[in-house]
Every structure is written in structure tokens, then in C-alpha cells.
Short mmCIF file of C-alpha atoms in Angstrom, two decimals:
data_model
loop_
_atom_site.label_atom_id
_atom_site.label_comp_id
_atom_site.label_asym_id
_atom_site.label_seq_id
_atom_site.Cartn_x
_atom_site.Cartn_y
_atom_site.Cartn_z
CA UNK A 10 41.60 -16.00 26.19
CA UNK A 11 38.90 -18.96 26.12
CA UNK A 12 36.31 -16.33 27.25
CA UNK A 13 37.27 -13.73 24.67
CA UNK A 14 36.89 -16.09 22.05
CA UNK A 15 33.27 -17.09 23.31
CA UNK A 16 32.26 -13.57 23.42
CA UNK A 17 33.75 -13.00 19.60
CA UNK A 18 31.93 -16.10 18.59
CA UNK A 19 28.53 -15.11 20.01
CA UNK A 20 29.04 -11.52 18.75
CA UNK A 21 29.58 -12.96 15.27
CA UNK A 22 26.63 -15.22 15.45
CA UNK A 23 24.39 -12.35 16.45
CA UNK A 24 25.62 -10.17 13.59
CA UNK A 25 25.30 -13.23 11.33
CA UNK A 26 21.73 -13.66 12.42
CA UNK A 27 20.58 -9.99 12.20
CA UNK A 28 21.79 -10.07 8.60
CA UNK A 29 20.18 -13.30 7.77
CA UNK A 30 16.65 -11.64 9.00
CA UNK A 31 17.21 -8.62 7.09
CA UNK A 32 15.84 -10.02 3.79
CA UNK A 33 14.27 -8.01 1.19
CA UNK A 34 10.57 -7.53 0.45
CA UNK A 35 9.01 -8.55 -2.88
CA UNK A 36 5.84 -6.84 -3.41
CA UNK A 37 3.09 -6.94 -6.32
CA UNK A 38 -0.25 -5.00 -6.31
CA UNK A 39 -3.53 -7.00 -7.43
CA UNK A 40 -7.38 -6.64 -7.33
CA UNK A 41 -7.36 -2.76 -7.57
CA UNK A 42 -10.22 -0.81 -8.23
CA UNK A 43 -11.81 2.60 -7.96
CA UNK A 44 -15.58 2.67 -7.52
CA UNK A 45 -17.33 5.37 -9.94
CA UNK A 46 -17.58 8.39 -7.59
CA UNK A 47 -20.85 10.13 -6.85
CA UNK A 48 -19.29 13.55 -7.01
CA UNK A 49 -16.29 15.00 -8.92
CA UNK A 50 -14.47 15.85 -5.84
CA UNK A 51 -12.88 12.85 -4.62
CA UNK A 52 -12.88 8.90 -4.86
CA UNK A 53 -11.86 5.82 -3.09
CA UNK A 54 -9.28 3.46 -4.14
CA UNK A 55 -8.91 -0.33 -3.12
CA UNK A 56 -6.21 -2.84 -3.55
CA UNK A 57 -4.25 -5.75 -2.31
CA UNK A 58 -0.55 -5.56 -1.99
CA UNK A 59 1.06 -8.89 -1.55
CA UNK A 60 4.74 -9.26 -0.02
CA UNK A 61 6.46 -12.71 -0.82
CA UNK A 62 9.50 -11.50 0.61
CA UNK A 63 11.13 -12.26 3.81
CA UNK A 64 11.37 -8.32 5.08
CA UNK A 65 8.52 -5.94 6.13
CA UNK A 66 7.88 -2.88 3.77
CA UNK A 67 5.96 0.16 4.19
CA UNK A 68 3.55 1.96 1.69
CA UNK A 69 4.84 5.59 2.14
CA UNK A 70 2.91 7.39 -0.66
CA UNK A 71 0.72 7.15 -3.75
CA UNK A 72 0.39 9.41 -6.91
CA UNK A 73 -2.09 9.69 -9.62
CA UNK A 74 -2.62 12.18 -12.39
CA UNK A 75 -6.26 12.30 -11.60
CA UNK A 76 -5.93 13.76 -8.11
CA UNK A 77 -4.04 16.79 -6.65
CA UNK A 78 -3.18 14.26 -3.41
CA UNK A 79 -3.61 10.73 -2.86
CA UNK A 80 -4.08 10.13 1.10
CA UNK A 81 -3.71 6.76 2.56
CA UNK A 82 -6.39 6.35 5.50
CA UNK A 83 -7.46 3.89 8.08
CA UNK A 84 -10.54 3.43 9.61
CA UNK A 85 -10.66 3.25 13.65
CA UNK A 86 -14.12 3.07 15.39
CA UNK A 87 -16.05 4.04 12.20
CA UNK A 88 -13.71 7.21 11.36
CA UNK A 89 -11.41 7.61 8.73
CA UNK A 90 -8.01 9.23 9.27
CA UNK A 91 -5.17 10.04 7.44
CA UNK A 92 -1.95 7.99 8.19
CA UNK A 93 1.95 8.67 6.83
CA UNK A 94 2.51 4.90 5.72
CA UNK A 95 0.79 1.42 6.05
CA UNK A 96 3.00 -1.77 6.73
CA UNK A 97 3.09 -4.42 4.19
CA UNK A 98 4.14 -7.36 6.39
CA UNK A 99 6.76 -10.09 5.10
CA UNK A 100 4.91 -13.11 4.08
CA UNK A 101 1.56 -11.23 4.16
CA UNK A 102 -0.64 -8.68 2.41
CA UNK A 103 -1.81 -5.15 3.02
CA UNK A 104 -5.66 -5.05 2.22
CA UNK A 105 -7.10 -1.75 1.16
CA UNK A 106 -10.71 -2.14 1.44
CA UNK A 107 -14.02 -0.65 1.87
CA UNK A 108 -14.57 -0.19 5.86
CA UNK A 109 -10.80 -0.58 6.31
CA UNK A 110 -7.42 0.99 5.34
CA UNK A 111 -7.80 2.44 1.79
CA UNK A 112 -6.80 5.20 -0.55
CA UNK A 113 -8.57 8.67 -1.05
CA UNK A 114 -8.03 10.56 -4.02
CA UNK A 115 -8.76 14.24 -3.47
CA UNK A 116 -8.94 17.24 -5.82
CA UNK A 117 -9.66 15.37 -8.69
CA UNK A 118 -8.83 16.54 -12.27
CA UNK A 119 -12.22 15.21 -13.69
CA UNK A 120 -14.94 12.60 -12.28
CA UNK A 121 -13.77 9.22 -13.57
CA UNK A 122 -16.42 7.01 -14.86
CA UNK A 123 -16.92 3.31 -15.11
CA UNK A 124 -14.72 1.40 -17.60
CA UNK A 125 -11.83 4.28 -17.30
CA UNK A 126 -8.61 3.12 -16.30
CA UNK A 127 -6.46 5.37 -13.54
CA UNK A 128 -3.03 5.12 -13.15
CA UNK A 129 -1.55 4.91 -9.60
CA UNK A 130 2.16 4.81 -8.64
CA UNK A 131 2.56 3.15 -5.24
CA UNK A 132 5.68 4.37 -3.45
CA UNK A 133 7.55 2.32 -0.75
CA UNK A 134 10.04 2.68 2.05
CA UNK A 135 12.19 -0.13 0.92
CA UNK A 136 10.84 -1.35 -2.72
CA UNK A 137 11.04 0.45 -5.88
CA UNK A 138 7.64 2.19 -6.95
CA UNK A 139 4.80 0.11 -8.55
CA UNK A 140 2.75 1.63 -11.21
CA UNK A 141 -0.65 0.26 -11.97
CA UNK A 142 -3.78 0.78 -13.92
CA UNK A 143 -6.82 0.78 -12.10
CA UNK A 144 -10.12 0.39 -13.63
CA UNK A 145 -12.99 2.10 -12.50
CA UNK A 146 -15.88 0.07 -11.78
CA UNK A 147 -19.61 0.77 -10.73
CA UNK A 148 -20.06 2.82 -7.73
CA UNK A 149 -21.54 -0.43 -5.84
CA UNK A 150 -18.76 -2.58 -6.98
CA UNK A 151 -17.09 -4.20 -3.64
CA UNK A 152 -14.32 -6.39 -5.43
CA UNK A 153 -16.19 -9.40 -4.65
#
């Protein structure tokens, strides 16, 4: 009987520990910009997504009326490659920046110019979508 009670207590503690660790992500997007593209075919997008929650989340897709598609890319060994999602760690940030993970807006409806605002809808695995207005900056702007 005592052994059964100990096993039941251990199982309940394990379940409680699992649910306590399964908190919620809390996401915000900031420092977003799109450098004015040189051509009208495609543009890059850069921003920081902060997660002040206690659970990871994933950026799973991005949509914009400016582009037919928006791809998420990572850069590995100086080569870009599309990915299906990007992790936003609990208590951390996902930085989309030049030379690293970033957005590619493809099939532009028009060439955006400096001073214009572009709407992006960021979609996540767990969190509600975030819609942001992203300024178009000078081609050489780096966010610094």
C-alpha cells in the first residue's frame, strides 16, 4: 500500500511539474524595417520578436499585401535557405537581421520606397497573430 501511495504521489508531482512548465508565450515585435529594395522583384525584412513569457513559440508564417509570398530564411555558411518556422525562445528573442535569419518578400506588387509603411502579419504556432506596420528605410539602413 505504501509503495502504491509513493508511486501515485510521484506521478502527481510529475504531472504538476509538466503543467507548471507549460506556461504561455508573450510576444512583441519591434525594431522592424524593410530596406528600400534595389529592384522591384523582392525585398528583405528585419525585426526582433521578444518573448517575455515562460514558453517557447514559433514563427510559422508571415503575410503581406506587398508580396505574393513571404519566406522565412536562415543563413548558414553564407547561403540563404528557406525554413518552415523559426523559434522564439521563452524569455528570449528571435532576431531577424542582415546576414542571419530574415524575411524575404517575393513577387512584390510594387517597389516600396523609403518612407512608405508596409503591413506584415506575423503568425505563430501558439500565439495570436501580430500585425505590424513596417517602415521602408534607405537601402543602406542597418537598424543600428
